[in-house]
mmCIF file of C-alpha atoms in Angstrom:
data_model
loop_
_atom_site.group_PDB
_atom_site.id
_atom_site.type_symbol
_atom_site.label_atom_id
_atom_site.label_comp_id
_atom_site.label_asym_id
_atom_site.label_seq_id
_atom_site.Cartn_x
_atom_site.Cartn_y
_atom_site.Cartn_z
ATOM 1 C CA UNK B 15 57.543 8.614 224.233
ATOM 2 C CA UNK B 16 58.193 12.244 223.754
ATOM 3 C CA UNK B 17 55.219 14.398 222.945
ATOM 4 C CA UNK B 18 55.392 16.832 219.983
ATOM 5 C CA UNK B 19 55.525 20.504 220.871
ATOM 6 C CA UNK B 20 52.263 22.309 220.462
ATOM 7 C CA UNK B 21 52.448 25.127 217.891
ATOM 8 C CA UNK B 22 50.446 28.140 218.718
ATOM 9 C CA UNK B 23 48.792 29.957 215.856
ATOM 10 C CA UNK B 24 50.708 33.093 214.826
ATOM 11 C CA UNK B 25 48.953 36.287 215.645
ATOM 12 C CA UNK B 26 48.661 38.719 212.726
ATOM 13 C CA UNK B 27 51.190 41.536 212.940
ATOM 14 C CA UNK B 28 49.905 45.035 213.201
ATOM 15 C CA UNK B 29 50.405 47.022 210.001
ATOM 16 C CA UNK B 30 52.935 49.826 210.184
ATOM 17 C CA UNK B 31 51.302 53.242 210.094
ATOM 18 C CA UNK B 32 51.685 55.003 206.750
ATOM 19 C CA UNK B 33 53.389 58.345 207.290
ATOM 20 C CA UNK B 34 51.196 61.286 206.335
ATOM 21 C CA UNK B 35 52.621 63.922 204.010
ATOM 22 C CA UNK B 36 53.919 67.031 205.702
ATOM 23 C CA UNK B 37 51.287 69.768 205.486
ATOM 24 C CA UNK B 38 51.741 73.362 206.554
ATOM 25 C CA UNK B 39 49.713 74.346 209.579
ATOM 26 C CA UNK B 40 46.311 75.831 208.927
ATOM 27 C CA UNK B 41 47.436 79.257 210.139
ATOM 28 C CA UNK B 42 50.382 79.193 207.727
ATOM 29 C CA UNK B 43 48.105 78.246 204.829
ATOM 30 C CA UNK B 44 45.733 81.044 205.736
ATOM 31 C CA UNK B 45 48.601 83.542 205.913
ATOM 32 C CA UNK B 46 49.909 82.414 202.530
ATOM 33 C CA UNK B 47 46.470 82.881 200.977
ATOM 34 C CA UNK B 48 46.137 86.323 202.592
ATOM 35 C CA UNK B 49 49.558 87.356 201.271
ATOM 36 C CA UNK B 50 48.635 86.232 197.769
ATOM 37 C CA UNK B 51 45.358 88.157 197.918
ATOM 38 C CA UNK B 52 47.154 91.252 199.206
ATOM 39 C CA UNK B 53 49.750 91.038 196.443
ATOM 40 C CA UNK B 54 46.994 90.697 193.863
ATOM 41 C CA UNK B 55 45.207 93.778 195.231
ATOM 42 C CA UNK B 56 48.466 95.739 195.071
ATOM 43 C CA UNK B 57 48.990 94.801 191.413
ATOM 44 C CA UNK B 58 45.388 95.687 190.579
ATOM 45 C CA UNK B 59 45.800 99.028 192.341
ATOM 46 C CA UNK B 60 48.952 99.772 190.385
ATOM 47 C CA UNK B 61 47.145 98.896 187.138
ATOM 48 C CA UNK B 62 44.379 101.386 187.985
ATOM 49 C CA UNK B 63 46.962 104.108 188.583
ATOM 50 C CA UNK B 64 48.795 103.288 185.324
ATOM 51 C CA UNK B 65 45.478 103.491 183.493
ATOM 52 C CA UNK B 66 44.947 106.976 184.952
ATOM 53 C CA UNK B 67 48.404 107.972 183.694
ATOM 54 C CA UNK B 68 47.671 106.580 180.225
ATOM 55 C CA UNK B 69 44.353 108.435 179.955
ATOM 56 C CA UNK B 70 45.879 111.745 181.038
ATOM 57 C CA UNK B 71 44.220 112.126 184.432
ATOM 58 C CA UNK B 72 45.373 115.185 186.453
ATOM 59 C CA UNK B 73 48.655 114.558 188.265
ATOM 60 C CA UNK B 74 47.201 115.341 191.697
ATOM 61 C CA UNK B 75 44.399 112.803 191.267
ATOM 62 C CA UNK B 76 46.819 110.174 189.953
ATOM 63 C CA UNK B 77 49.275 110.553 192.849
ATOM 64 C CA UNK B 78 46.413 110.625 195.381
ATOM 65 C CA UNK B 79 45.153 107.321 193.952
ATOM 66 C CA UNK B 80 48.667 105.866 194.216
ATOM 67 C CA UNK B 81 48.937 106.958 197.852
ATOM 68 C CA UNK B 82 45.587 105.314 198.548
ATOM 69 C CA UNK B 83 46.812 102.023 197.071
ATOM 70 C CA UNK B 84 49.906 102.036 199.307
ATOM 71 C CA UNK B 85 47.973 102.944 202.463
ATOM 72 C CA UNK B 86 45.576 100.074 201.775
ATOM 73 C CA UNK B 87 48.493 97.677 201.260
ATOM 74 C CA UNK B 88 50.414 98.568 204.461
ATOM 75 C CA UNK B 89 48.053 98.795 207.426
ATOM 76 C CA UNK B 90 48.306 101.735 209.778
ATOM 77 C CA UNK B 91 50.368 103.929 207.462
ATOM 78 C CA UNK B 92 49.984 107.366 205.941
ATOM 79 C CA UNK B 93 51.789 108.156 202.702
ATOM 80 C CA UNK B 94 52.781 111.328 200.849
ATOM 81 C CA UNK B 95 54.332 112.476 197.575
ATOM 82 C CA UNK B 96 56.303 115.723 197.366
ATOM 83 C CA UNK B 97 57.666 117.338 194.195
ATOM 84 C CA UNK B 98 60.929 119.239 193.985
ATOM 85 C CA UNK B 99 60.557 122.746 192.563
ATOM 86 C CA UNK B 100 62.527 124.089 189.594
ATOM 87 C CA UNK B 101 65.227 125.591 191.809
ATOM 88 C CA UNK B 102 65.896 122.143 193.295
ATOM 89 C CA UNK B 103 65.731 123.525 196.857
ATOM 90 C CA UNK B 104 62.144 123.128 198.031
ATOM 91 C CA UNK B 105 59.582 120.310 198.139
ATOM 92 C CA UNK B 106 56.100 121.387 197.063
ATOM 93 C CA UNK B 107 52.715 120.147 195.855
ATOM 94 C CA UNK B 108 52.072 117.739 198.677
ATOM 95 C CA UNK B 109 49.770 114.777 198.070
ATOM 96 C CA UNK B 110 48.964 113.228 201.446
ATOM 97 C CA UNK B 111 45.231 112.743 201.988
ATOM 98 C CA UNK B 112 45.646 110.993 205.371
ATOM 99 C CA UNK B 113 48.052 113.507 206.951
ATOM 100 C CA UNK B 114 46.630 116.299 209.132
ATOM 101 C CA UNK B 115 46.096 119.637 207.391
ATOM 102 C CA UNK B 116 48.502 121.423 209.734
ATOM 103 C CA UNK B 117 51.249 118.960 208.877
ATOM 104 C CA UNK B 118 50.569 119.246 205.140
ATOM 105 C CA UNK B 119 50.981 123.013 205.344
ATOM 106 C CA UNK B 120 54.247 122.574 207.258
ATOM 107 C CA UNK B 121 55.696 120.109 204.744
ATOM 108 C CA UNK B 122 54.650 122.079 201.652
ATOM 109 C CA UNK B 123 57.606 124.297 200.744
ATOM 110 C CA UNK B 124 60.016 122.289 202.892
ATOM 111 C CA UNK B 125 63.692 123.077 202.158
ATOM 112 C CA UNK B 126 65.905 120.080 201.489
ATOM 113 C CA UNK B 127 69.230 119.597 203.234
ATOM 114 C CA UNK B 128 71.603 117.117 204.898
ATOM 115 C CA UNK B 129 69.492 117.025 208.077
ATOM 116 C CA UNK B 130 65.967 117.932 206.947
ATOM 117 C CA UNK B 131 63.846 115.147 208.482
ATOM 118 C CA UNK B 132 63.241 112.184 206.152
ATOM 119 C CA UNK B 133 61.971 113.695 202.890
ATOM 120 C CA UNK B 134 64.254 116.727 202.789
ATOM 121 C CA UNK B 135 67.272 114.542 203.516
ATOM 122 C CA UNK B 136 66.289 111.868 200.970
ATOM 123 C CA UNK B 137 65.905 114.519 198.244
ATOM 124 C CA UNK B 138 69.221 116.106 199.227
ATOM 125 C CA UNK B 139 71.182 112.838 199.336
ATOM 126 C CA UNK B 140 69.411 111.169 196.445
ATOM 127 C CA UNK B 141 68.959 107.975 198.459
ATOM 128 C CA UNK B 142 66.393 106.358 200.760
ATOM 129 C CA UNK B 143 66.264 107.583 204.346
ATOM 130 C CA UNK B 144 64.728 105.141 206.835
ATOM 131 C CA UNK B 145 63.955 106.722 210.216
ATOM 132 C CA UNK B 146 62.933 103.966 212.609
ATOM 133 C CA UNK B 147 62.004 106.263 215.462
ATOM 134 C CA UNK B 148 61.439 110.008 215.164
ATOM 135 C CA UNK B 149 61.875 110.326 218.943
ATOM 136 C CA UNK B 150 65.543 109.323 218.797
ATOM 137 C CA UNK B 151 66.739 109.982 215.232
ATOM 138 C CA UNK B 152 68.777 113.224 214.971
ATOM 139 C CA UNK B 153 67.291 114.013 211.543
ATOM 140 C CA UNK B 154 63.981 114.671 213.294
ATOM 141 C CA UNK B 155 65.289 116.589 216.292
ATOM 142 C CA UNK B 156 64.030 120.011 215.020
ATOM 143 C CA UNK B 157 60.622 118.480 214.227
ATOM 144 C CA UNK B 158 60.221 116.130 217.175
ATOM 145 C CA UNK B 159 57.342 118.051 218.760
ATOM 146 C CA UNK B 160 55.453 118.090 215.466
ATOM 147 C CA UNK B 161 55.990 114.363 214.996
ATOM 148 C CA UNK B 162 54.863 113.647 218.543
ATOM 149 C CA UNK B 163 51.764 115.829 218.193
ATOM 150 C CA UNK B 164 50.670 113.973 215.043
ATOM 151 C CA UNK B 165 51.746 110.449 216.106
ATOM 152 C CA UNK B 166 54.523 110.086 213.554
ATOM 153 C CA UNK B 167 56.926 107.611 215.163
ATOM 154 C CA UNK B 168 58.617 106.357 211.985
ATOM 155 C CA UNK B 169 59.102 107.725 208.485
ATOM 156 C CA UNK B 170 60.515 105.920 205.444
ATOM 157 C CA UNK B 171 61.296 108.296 202.571
ATOM 158 C CA UNK B 172 62.571 107.441 199.092
ATOM 159 C CA UNK B 173 63.591 109.850 196.299
ATOM 160 C CA UNK B 174 61.737 109.726 192.983
ATOM 161 C CA UNK B 175 64.047 109.889 189.954
ATOM 162 C CA UNK B 176 63.553 110.668 186.278
ATOM 163 C CA UNK B 177 65.268 108.779 183.446
ATOM 164 C CA UNK B 178 68.480 110.742 183.976
ATOM 165 C CA UNK B 179 68.537 110.006 187.722
ATOM 166 C CA UNK B 180 67.622 113.593 188.565
ATOM 167 C CA UNK B 181 65.468 113.883 191.698
ATOM 168 C CA UNK B 182 61.821 114.706 190.929
ATOM 169 C CA UNK B 183 60.534 114.504 194.486
ATOM 170 C CA UNK B 184 60.019 112.040 197.324
ATOM 171 C CA UNK B 185 57.649 109.295 198.358
ATOM 172 C CA UNK B 186 57.229 108.783 202.108
ATOM 173 C CA UNK B 187 55.406 106.419 204.455
ATOM 174 C CA UNK B 188 54.598 107.506 208.016
ATOM 175 C CA UNK B 189 53.832 105.048 210.838
ATOM 176 C CA UNK B 190 52.337 105.487 214.305
ATOM 177 C CA UNK B 191 54.807 103.005 215.804
ATOM 178 C CA UNK B 192 58.602 102.724 215.471
ATOM 179 C CA UNK B 193 59.898 100.192 212.973
ATOM 180 C CA UNK B 194 61.862 99.339 209.857
ATOM 181 C CA UNK B 195 60.380 98.222 206.524
ATOM 182 C CA UNK B 196 60.207 94.476 205.914
ATOM 183 C CA UNK B 197 61.162 92.998 202.566
ATOM 184 C CA UNK B 198 57.549 93.142 201.402
ATOM 185 C CA UNK B 199 57.383 96.814 202.343
ATOM 186 C CA UNK B 200 60.529 97.546 200.339
ATOM 187 C CA UNK B 201 58.926 95.929 197.298
ATOM 188 C CA UNK B 202 55.815 98.088 197.739
ATOM 189 C CA UNK B 203 57.899 101.255 198.135
ATOM 190 C CA UNK B 204 59.887 100.448 194.991
ATOM 191 C CA UNK B 205 56.666 99.980 193.041
ATOM 192 C CA UNK B 206 55.244 103.255 194.386
ATOM 193 C CA UNK B 207 58.307 105.346 193.543
ATOM 194 C CA UNK B 208 58.569 103.822 190.059
ATOM 195 C CA UNK B 209 54.885 104.484 189.336
ATOM 196 C CA UNK B 210 55.117 108.020 190.722
ATOM 197 C CA UNK B 211 58.134 108.679 188.474
ATOM 198 C CA UNK B 212 56.124 107.579 185.428
ATOM 199 C CA UNK B 213 53.215 109.835 186.395
ATOM 200 C CA UNK B 214 55.370 112.910 187.088
ATOM 201 C CA UNK B 215 57.536 112.460 183.973
ATOM 202 C CA UNK B 216 54.541 111.988 181.690
ATOM 203 C CA UNK B 217 52.835 115.028 183.210
ATOM 204 C CA UNK B 218 55.902 117.165 182.540
ATOM 205 C CA UNK B 219 56.212 115.856 178.996
ATOM 206 C CA UNK B 220 52.553 116.683 178.320
ATOM 207 C CA UNK B 221 53.015 120.189 179.740
ATOM 208 C CA UNK B 222 56.131 120.731 177.608
ATOM 209 C CA UNK B 223 54.299 119.484 174.520
ATOM 210 C CA UNK B 224 51.327 121.766 175.190
ATOM 211 C CA UNK B 225 53.638 124.742 175.707
ATOM 212 C CA UNK B 226 55.352 123.931 172.405
ATOM 213 C CA UNK B 227 51.999 123.580 170.659
ATOM 214 C CA UNK B 228 50.842 126.946 172.011
ATOM 215 C CA UNK B 229 54.087 128.547 170.876
ATOM 216 C CA UNK B 230 53.880 127.018 167.390
ATOM 217 C CA UNK B 231 50.194 127.881 167.106
ATOM 218 C CA UNK B 232 50.984 131.477 168.040
ATOM 219 C CA UNK B 233 53.592 131.619 165.269
ATOM 220 C CA UNK B 234 51.214 130.091 162.726
ATOM 221 C CA UNK B 235 48.363 132.404 163.745
ATOM 222 C CA UNK B 236 50.524 135.469 163.165
ATOM 223 C CA UNK B 237 52.073 134.363 159.880
ATOM 224 C CA UNK B 238 51.529 136.412 156.718
ATOM 225 C CA UNK B 239 51.420 133.204 154.690
ATOM 226 C CA UNK B 240 48.710 130.575 154.509
ATOM 227 C CA UNK B 241 49.151 127.302 156.358
ATOM 228 C CA UNK B 242 46.874 124.256 156.480
ATOM 229 C CA UNK B 243 47.335 120.737 157.866
ATOM 230 C CA UNK B 244 45.518 117.671 156.563
ATOM 231 C CA UNK B 245 45.371 114.078 157.801
ATOM 232 C CA UNK B 246 45.832 110.855 155.840
ATOM 233 C CA UNK B 247 42.218 111.084 154.620
ATOM 234 C CA UNK B 248 42.871 114.633 153.359
ATOM 235 C CA UNK B 249 40.681 116.175 156.069
ATOM 236 C CA UNK B 250 41.641 119.634 157.241
ATOM 237 C CA UNK B 251 42.874 119.527 160.834
ATOM 238 C CA UNK B 252 44.148 123.097 161.075
ATOM 239 C CA UNK B 253 43.707 126.303 159.049
ATOM 240 C CA UNK B 254 45.477 129.492 160.061
ATOM 241 C CA UNK B 255 43.805 132.922 159.653
ATOM 242 C CA UNK B 256 45.858 133.893 156.594
ATOM 243 C CA UNK B 257 44.901 130.669 154.812
ATOM 244 C CA UNK B 258 41.227 131.331 155.527
ATOM 245 C CA UNK B 259 41.638 134.848 154.160
ATOM 246 C CA UNK B 260 43.300 133.629 150.950
ATOM 247 C CA UNK B 261 40.706 130.901 150.412
ATOM 248 C CA UNK B 262 37.820 133.213 151.293
ATOM 249 C CA UNK B 263 36.326 130.834 153.863
ATOM 250 C CA UNK B 264 36.043 130.604 157.629
ATOM 251 C CA UNK B 265 38.664 128.324 159.188
ATOM 252 C CA UNK B 266 35.967 126.581 161.254
ATOM 253 C CA UNK B 267 34.050 125.698 158.086
ATOM 254 C CA UNK B 268 37.078 123.860 156.683
ATOM 255 C CA UNK B 269 38.315 121.892 159.704
ATOM 256 C CA UNK B 270 36.978 118.351 159.535
ATOM 257 C CA UNK B 271 36.100 118.511 155.814
ATOM 258 C CA UNK B 272 37.949 116.642 153.077
ATOM 259 C CA UNK B 273 39.991 118.664 150.598
ATOM 260 C CA UNK B 274 38.007 117.678 147.486
ATOM 261 C CA UNK B 275 34.691 118.122 149.331
ATOM 262 C CA UNK B 276 35.622 121.714 150.115
ATOM 263 C CA UNK B 277 37.211 122.365 146.698
ATOM 264 C CA UNK B 278 35.764 119.935 144.119
ATOM 265 C CA UNK B 279 37.084 122.139 141.291
ATOM 266 C CA UNK B 280 40.625 121.109 142.304
ATOM 267 C CA UNK B 281 40.088 117.475 141.325
ATOM 268 C CA UNK B 282 42.656 116.448 138.714
ATOM 269 C CA UNK B 283 44.502 119.740 139.079
ATOM 270 C CA UNK B 284 48.284 120.014 139.497
ATOM 271 C CA UNK B 285 47.616 120.706 143.176
ATOM 272 C CA UNK B 286 45.902 117.353 143.736
ATOM 273 C CA UNK B 287 48.612 115.537 141.790
ATOM 274 C CA UNK B 288 51.302 117.207 143.893
ATOM 275 C CA UNK B 289 49.573 116.167 147.139
ATOM 276 C CA UNK B 290 49.281 112.572 145.959
ATOM 277 C CA UNK B 291 52.978 112.503 145.105
ATOM 278 C CA UNK B 292 53.904 113.861 148.540
ATOM 279 C CA UNK B 293 51.730 111.260 150.291
ATOM 280 C CA UNK B 294 52.947 108.358 148.159
ATOM 281 C CA UNK B 295 56.661 109.155 148.065
ATOM 282 C CA UNK B 296 56.982 111.084 151.365
ATOM 283 C CA UNK B 297 58.860 113.896 149.669
ATOM 284 C CA UNK B 298 58.646 117.686 149.938
ATOM 285 C CA UNK B 299 57.448 119.636 146.888
ATOM 286 C CA UNK B 300 57.801 123.352 146.112
ATOM 287 C CA UNK B 301 55.543 124.409 143.210
ATOM 288 C CA UNK B 302 53.782 127.373 141.630
ATOM 289 C CA UNK B 303 50.702 126.788 139.498
ATOM 290 C CA UNK B 304 47.983 128.761 137.778
ATOM 291 C CA UNK B 305 44.501 127.683 138.868
ATOM 292 C CA UNK B 306 42.070 128.416 136.006
ATOM 293 C CA UNK B 307 38.797 128.038 137.987
ATOM 294 C CA UNK B 308 39.855 130.947 140.198
ATOM 295 C CA UNK B 309 42.049 132.731 137.621
ATOM 296 C CA UNK B 310 44.796 132.973 140.227
ATOM 297 C CA UNK B 311 48.380 131.853 140.761
ATOM 298 C CA UNK B 312 49.433 130.002 143.914
ATOM 299 C CA UNK B 313 52.891 129.193 145.223
ATOM 300 C CA UNK B 314 53.078 126.366 147.743
ATOM 301 C CA UNK B 315 55.394 124.110 149.720
ATOM 302 C CA UNK B 316 53.937 120.693 150.606
ATOM 303 C CA UNK B 317 55.527 118.560 153.356
ATOM 304 C CA UNK B 318 54.681 115.028 154.511
ATOM 305 C CA UNK B 319 53.861 114.710 158.225
ATOM 306 C CA UNK B 320 53.164 111.865 160.627
ATOM 307 C CA UNK B 321 49.424 112.594 160.423
ATOM 308 C CA UNK B 322 49.250 113.373 156.697
ATOM 309 C CA UNK B 323 50.699 116.478 155.052
ATOM 310 C CA UNK B 324 50.900 120.233 155.513
ATOM 311 C CA UNK B 325 50.855 123.127 153.027
ATOM 312 C CA UNK B 326 52.422 126.574 153.219
ATOM 313 C CA UNK B 327 51.000 128.697 150.396
ATOM 314 C CA UNK B 328 50.407 132.212 149.159
ATOM 315 C CA UNK B 329 48.506 133.915 146.368
ATOM 316 C CA UNK B 330 51.105 135.121 143.864
ATOM 317 C CA UNK B 331 48.650 136.550 141.331
ATOM 318 C CA UNK B 332 49.551 140.187 142.034
ATOM 319 C CA UNK B 333 53.237 139.408 141.847
ATOM 320 C CA UNK B 334 52.699 137.646 138.540
ATOM 321 C CA UNK B 335 50.790 140.652 137.193
ATOM 322 C CA UNK B 336 53.560 142.985 138.312
ATOM 323 C CA UNK B 337 56.124 140.767 136.608
ATOM 324 C CA UNK B 338 54.064 140.836 133.420
ATOM 325 C CA UNK B 339 53.896 144.635 133.583
ATOM 326 C CA UNK B 340 57.650 144.813 134.108
ATOM 327 C CA UNK B 341 58.238 142.482 131.173
ATOM 328 C CA UNK B 342 55.897 144.585 129.010
ATOM 329 C CA UNK B 343 57.670 147.820 129.993
ATOM 330 C CA UNK B 344 61.012 146.184 129.334
ATOM 331 C CA UNK B 345 59.898 145.287 125.800
ATOM 332 C CA UNK B 346 58.582 148.816 125.218
ATOM 333 C CA UNK B 347 61.840 150.285 126.492
ATOM 334 C CA UNK B 348 63.776 147.957 124.195
ATOM 335 C CA UNK B 349 61.722 149.116 121.184
ATOM 336 C CA UNK B 350 62.135 152.785 122.133
ATOM 337 C CA UNK B 351 65.850 152.293 122.607
ATOM 338 C CA UNK B 352 66.046 150.760 119.134
ATOM 339 C CA UNK B 353 64.143 153.698 117.615
ATOM 340 C CA UNK B 354 66.360 156.200 119.395
ATOM 341 C CA UNK B 355 69.463 154.406 118.141
ATOM 342 C CA UNK B 356 68.079 154.469 114.613
ATOM 343 C CA UNK B 357 67.314 158.185 114.798
ATOM 344 C CA UNK B 358 70.828 158.892 116.035
ATOM 345 C CA UNK B 359 72.323 156.972 113.128
ATOM 346 C CA UNK B 360 70.080 158.774 110.621
#
């Protein structure tokens, strides 16, 4: 008799290991977090500089703050901002807190040209000039000893443009070791030059506006006609000397006061009605009225402005009296002429 085969109990199979998800190495995660933090600090720094521009901080302080942001973002660098003078030949007004004083004096007043180191060449060409090594680059051959003495082994310079692509100046980064900018560095440089352009352009616009205001104020101060400006609440914002003389008040006593507070007797007068019409309809009015409380005639031109309205005016009382005298003499002459004609006929 054949015996049945003995079945051995099956051993449980080992479970297949579940593959773990791919995770970046710890060093890579740390680097990514550091990069994100650095990028955030750069944006915050730029926001601080833009706030300085918006609040009208001095240009030197604003550009110095911008340079500080860039130096903190790119380790081991020293940055500078140079402005091109009105002739378009020389770079001036250096902002480079980390550069040695001797080097700052050398760079200030630097003439631009086709082979004038990094900044002078960038301003001349109107394009970025990346010098990887000042020891070997021909652009730095006349200044090699200076670069060596101050440990300037690389210099990346970029022109700063205005809205019309005219060169305003240059932004430069100096390094103690040779090298080219990485992609992140190029992004930082682009941000710096753009922010510097905003600061320089706004500063020039403010200076132009102030010069225009001084010129206009000088004209208004010397005018032989009264001029006042009022805001939307009818408060005096400016009173020229002739206006103060006509009104018989000090200009300082009127500025800041409302029109009807200073002259309550004008309420309901043709003057007030004219001002309301100008404000409501934004039209210019040229009028001449008699003002009974003062027993005087005034001629005025009222114009709407962005802030309210302005008034050019003069006291025409004497002229009116002269006209009345002329009219009276003309009537007398007419009567005399009639009498003479009658006598001739008789």
